[in-house]
mmCIF file of C-alpha atoms and ligand atoms in Angstrom:
data_model
loop_
_atom_site.group_PDB
_atom_site.id
_atom_site.type_symbol
_atom_site.label_atom_id
_atom_site.label_comp_id
_atom_site.label_asym_id
_atom_site.label_seq_id
_atom_site.Cartn_x
_atom_site.Cartn_y
_atom_site.Cartn_z
ATOM 1 C CA MET A 1 -14.402 -13.568 -8.429
ATOM 2 C CA SER A 2 -13.539 -9.993 -9.296
ATOM 3 C CA GLU A 3 -12.975 -7.796 -6.263
ATOM 4 C CA ARG A 4 -11.124 -4.640 -5.260
ATOM 5 C CA THR A 5 -8.206 -4.011 -2.960
ATOM 6 C CA PHE A 6 -6.506 -0.886 -1.672
ATOM 7 C CA SER A 7 -2.825 -0.211 -2.367
ATOM 8 C CA ILE A 8 -0.333 2.424 -1.311
ATOM 9 C CA ILE A 9 3.000 3.013 -3.010
ATOM 10 C CA LYS A 10 4.885 4.206 0.068
ATOM 11 C CA PRO A 11 7.360 7.114 0.500
ATOM 12 C CA ASP A 12 10.500 4.985 0.144
ATOM 13 C CA ALA A 13 9.265 3.942 -3.308
ATOM 14 C CA THR A 14 8.035 7.332 -4.565
ATOM 15 C CA GLU A 15 11.304 8.923 -3.388
ATOM 16 C CA ARG A 16 13.218 6.487 -5.614
ATOM 17 C CA ASN A 17 10.900 6.983 -8.641
ATOM 18 C CA LEU A 18 9.693 3.385 -8.481
ATOM 19 C CA THR A 19 5.992 4.073 -9.133
ATOM 20 C CA GLY A 20 6.174 3.016 -12.789
ATOM 21 C CA GLN A 21 8.096 -0.180 -12.114
ATOM 22 C CA ILE A 22 5.738 -1.147 -9.292
ATOM 23 C CA ASN A 23 2.696 -0.398 -11.453
ATOM 24 C CA ALA A 24 4.165 -2.617 -14.184
ATOM 25 C CA MET A 25 4.413 -5.488 -11.680
ATOM 26 C CA ILE A 26 0.822 -4.865 -10.518
ATOM 27 C CA GLU A 27 -0.517 -4.869 -14.078
ATOM 28 C CA GLY A 28 1.690 -7.822 -14.997
ATOM 29 C CA ALA A 29 -0.019 -9.789 -12.238
ATOM 30 C CA GLY A 30 -3.394 -9.212 -13.886
ATOM 31 C CA LEU A 31 -4.574 -6.450 -11.568
ATOM 32 C CA ARG A 32 -6.187 -3.348 -13.104
ATOM 33 C CA ILE A 33 -5.434 0.057 -11.562
ATOM 34 C CA VAL A 34 -8.957 1.523 -11.473
ATOM 35 C CA GLY A 35 -8.201 4.435 -9.134
ATOM 36 C CA GLN A 36 -4.945 6.282 -8.475
ATOM 37 C CA ARG A 37 -3.979 9.572 -6.803
ATOM 38 C CA ARG A 38 -0.719 11.013 -5.510
ATOM 39 C CA ILE A 39 -1.195 12.576 -2.069
ATOM 40 C CA HIS A 40 0.909 13.754 0.826
ATOM 41 C CA MET A 41 -0.703 12.023 3.817
ATOM 42 C CA THR A 42 -1.365 14.146 6.849
ATOM 43 C CA ARG A 43 -0.324 12.876 10.261
ATOM 44 C CA ALA A 44 -4.003 12.450 11.156
ATOM 45 C CA GLU A 45 -4.644 10.375 8.009
ATOM 46 C CA ALA A 46 -1.637 8.123 8.658
ATOM 47 C CA GLU A 47 -2.542 7.681 12.332
ATOM 48 C CA LYS A 48 -6.093 6.714 11.395
ATOM 49 C CA PHE A 49 -5.031 4.431 8.568
ATOM 50 C CA TYR A 50 -2.669 2.449 10.818
ATOM 51 C CA GLU A 51 -4.681 2.732 14.045
ATOM 52 C CA VAL A 52 -4.818 -1.099 14.371
ATOM 53 C CA HIS A 53 -1.053 -0.888 14.995
ATOM 54 C CA ALA A 54 -1.293 1.971 17.534
ATOM 55 C CA ALA A 55 -0.041 -0.201 20.412
ATOM 56 C CA ARG A 56 2.921 -1.603 18.454
ATOM 57 C CA PRO A 57 6.420 -0.267 19.210
ATOM 58 C CA PHE A 58 6.930 0.786 15.579
ATOM 59 C CA TYR A 59 3.721 2.878 15.310
ATOM 60 C CA GLY A 60 5.371 6.285 15.764
ATOM 61 C CA GLU A 61 8.114 5.449 13.289
ATOM 62 C CA LEU A 62 5.495 4.136 10.831
ATOM 63 C CA VAL A 63 3.453 7.362 10.982
ATOM 64 C CA GLU A 64 6.639 9.448 10.521
ATOM 65 C CA PHE A 65 7.603 7.335 7.520
ATOM 66 C CA MET A 66 4.202 7.438 5.834
ATOM 67 C CA THR A 67 4.062 11.247 6.076
ATOM 68 C CA ARG A 68 7.687 11.859 5.016
ATOM 69 C CA SER A 69 6.994 12.195 1.282
ATOM 70 C CA PRO A 70 4.035 11.848 -1.067
ATOM 71 C CA VAL A 71 2.497 8.430 -1.633
ATOM 72 C CA VAL A 72 0.363 6.981 -4.421
ATOM 73 C CA VAL A 73 -2.963 5.581 -3.231
ATOM 74 C CA GLN A 74 -4.601 3.100 -5.559
ATOM 75 C CA VAL A 75 -7.630 0.892 -6.050
ATOM 76 C CA LEU A 76 -6.790 -2.398 -7.772
ATOM 77 C CA GLU A 77 -9.377 -4.680 -9.349
ATOM 78 C CA GLY A 78 -9.225 -8.291 -10.513
ATOM 79 C CA ASP A 79 -9.902 -11.913 -9.627
ATOM 80 C CA ASN A 80 -9.147 -12.445 -5.930
ATOM 81 C CA ALA A 81 -7.494 -9.023 -5.916
ATOM 82 C CA VAL A 82 -6.867 -8.953 -2.152
ATOM 83 C CA ALA A 83 -4.937 -12.237 -2.016
ATOM 84 C CA ARG A 84 -3.398 -11.758 -5.461
ATOM 85 C CA TYR A 85 -1.905 -8.392 -4.515
ATOM 86 C CA ARG A 86 -0.567 -9.772 -1.214
ATOM 87 C CA GLU A 87 1.253 -12.419 -3.315
ATOM 88 C CA VAL A 88 2.689 -9.816 -5.674
ATOM 89 C CA MET A 89 3.786 -7.616 -2.737
ATOM 90 C CA GLY A 90 5.679 -10.397 -0.956
ATOM 91 C CA ALA A 91 6.322 -10.803 2.766
ATOM 92 C CA THR A 92 6.316 -7.741 5.042
ATOM 93 C CA ASN A 93 10.017 -8.284 5.763
ATOM 94 C CA PRO A 94 11.829 -8.179 2.403
ATOM 95 C CA ALA A 95 14.391 -10.660 3.739
ATOM 96 C CA GLN A 96 11.562 -13.212 3.702
ATOM 97 C CA ALA A 97 9.952 -12.113 0.424
ATOM 98 C CA ASP A 98 9.887 -14.502 -2.544
ATOM 99 C CA GLU A 99 11.699 -13.840 -5.811
ATOM 100 C CA GLY A 100 9.555 -11.912 -8.266
ATOM 101 C CA THR A 101 7.702 -9.924 -5.614
ATOM 102 C CA ILE A 102 7.698 -6.128 -5.283
ATOM 103 C CA ARG A 103 9.239 -6.214 -1.809
ATOM 104 C CA LYS A 104 11.978 -8.653 -2.863
ATOM 105 C CA ALA A 105 12.833 -6.402 -5.792
ATOM 106 C CA PHE A 106 12.715 -3.004 -4.110
ATOM 107 C CA ALA A 107 12.056 -2.943 -0.343
ATOM 108 C CA LEU A 108 14.751 -1.516 1.942
ATOM 109 C CA SER A 109 13.648 -2.921 5.318
ATOM 110 C CA VAL A 110 10.667 -4.313 7.239
ATOM 111 C CA GLY A 111 9.479 -0.731 7.761
ATOM 112 C CA GLU A 112 10.393 0.825 4.411
ATOM 113 C CA ASN A 113 8.847 -1.887 2.288
ATOM 114 C CA CYS A 114 7.460 -0.003 -0.740
ATOM 115 C CA VAL A 115 3.806 -1.012 -0.684
ATOM 116 C CA HIS A 116 0.672 -1.535 1.364
ATOM 117 C CA GLY A 117 -2.103 -3.936 0.398
ATOM 118 C CA SER A 118 -5.351 -4.676 2.248
ATOM 119 C CA ASP A 119 -5.452 -7.920 4.233
ATOM 120 C CA SER A 120 -9.180 -8.691 3.698
ATOM 121 C CA VAL A 121 -12.072 -7.706 1.458
ATOM 122 C CA GLU A 122 -13.732 -6.011 4.426
ATOM 123 C CA ASN A 123 -10.658 -3.912 5.226
ATOM 124 C CA ALA A 124 -10.222 -3.109 1.531
ATOM 125 C CA GLY A 125 -13.650 -1.472 1.554
ATOM 126 C CA ILE A 126 -12.830 0.545 4.660
ATOM 127 C CA GLU A 127 -9.419 1.628 3.342
ATOM 128 C CA ILE A 128 -10.720 2.579 -0.118
ATOM 129 C CA ALA A 129 -13.414 4.705 1.541
ATOM 130 C CA GLN A 130 -10.779 6.600 3.559
ATOM 131 C CA PHE A 131 -9.065 7.882 0.388
ATOM 132 C CA PHE A 132 -11.498 7.639 -2.551
ATOM 133 C CA THR A 133 -15.012 8.767 -3.390
ATOM 134 C CA ALA A 134 -17.113 6.588 -5.715
ATOM 135 C CA GLU A 135 -16.729 9.209 -8.491
ATOM 136 C CA GLN A 136 -12.936 8.749 -8.382
ATOM 137 C CA ILE A 137 -13.264 5.048 -9.263
ATOM 138 C CA PRO A 138 -15.042 4.833 -12.624
ATOM 139 C CA GLY A 139 -16.470 1.335 -13.137
HETATM 140 P P1 LIG B 1 1.821 -5.587 5.912
HETATM 141 O O1 LIG B 1 2.101 -4.209 5.346
HETATM 142 O O2 LIG B 1 2.621 -6.647 5.198
HETATM 143 O O3 LIG B 1 0.360 -5.906 5.983
HETATM 144 P P2 LIG B 1 1.715 -5.212 8.815
HETATM 145 O O4 LIG B 1 0.248 -4.962 8.653
HETATM 146 O O5 LIG B 1 2.131 -6.246 9.802
HETATM 147 O O6 LIG B 1 2.391 -5.607 7.411
HETATM 148 O O7 LIG B 1 2.454 -3.864 9.216
HETATM 149 C C1 LIG B 1 2.091 -2.646 8.606
HETATM 150 C C2 LIG B 1 3.344 -1.892 8.238
HETATM 151 O O8 LIG B 1 4.043 -1.523 9.430
HETATM 152 C C3 LIG B 1 4.394 -2.693 7.445
HETATM 153 O O9 LIG B 1 4.131 -2.774 6.064
HETATM 154 C C4 LIG B 1 5.652 -1.899 7.734
HETATM 155 O O10 LIG B 1 5.735 -0.716 6.948
HETATM 156 C C5 LIG B 1 5.439 -1.520 9.194
HETATM 157 N N1 LIG B 1 6.060 -2.515 10.081
HETATM 158 C C6 LIG B 1 5.609 -3.769 10.360
HETATM 159 N N2 LIG B 1 6.423 -4.406 11.219
HETATM 160 C C7 LIG B 1 7.429 -3.537 11.499
HETATM 161 C C8 LIG B 1 8.591 -3.593 12.332
HETATM 162 N N3 LIG B 1 8.891 -4.682 13.035
HETATM 163 N N4 LIG B 1 9.398 -2.500 12.380
HETATM 164 C C9 LIG B 1 9.108 -1.390 11.673
HETATM 165 N N5 LIG B 1 8.021 -1.268 10.870
HETATM 166 C C10 LIG B 1 7.191 -2.316 10.768
HETATM 167 MG MG1 LIG B 2 -1.166 -5.131 7.139
#
């Protein structure tokens, strides 16, 4: 069933000019990029986006990282887009990521791991709404 997921190409990836190569892997996996903007996240936006991790020891470091450089926020669409994108991303820790995944190819560490992808359809809706208006995602 066609659905949407939310993606972020993180600072470690934009700093290394990897947006095009990551987008090629996304499109190669059958996901359509239906919304895309380059933004510099504010501290407040990053804190809100990752608020589920607020109690984790890496939260401060994560907010610093996500606001260090511009990111590319995206809406991806396709069959089972949420699970499909998680497969293409690979494991959070690149040392555990499978061959052929974005994180295996490009991630530097468990923190600086190139991409975010929603973990459920419900969260995808919430995350898309934080960064996109309906007009920015033409059907
Ligand atoms: P994922 O991005 O794969 O869904 P999580 O939701 O568990 O992973 O974590 C969110 C983000 O927090 C990760 O992508 C990574 O950037 C960062 N992170 C997770 N675990 C750690 C850790 N142990 N140390 C530093 N940063 C981490
Ligand atoms: Mg997550």
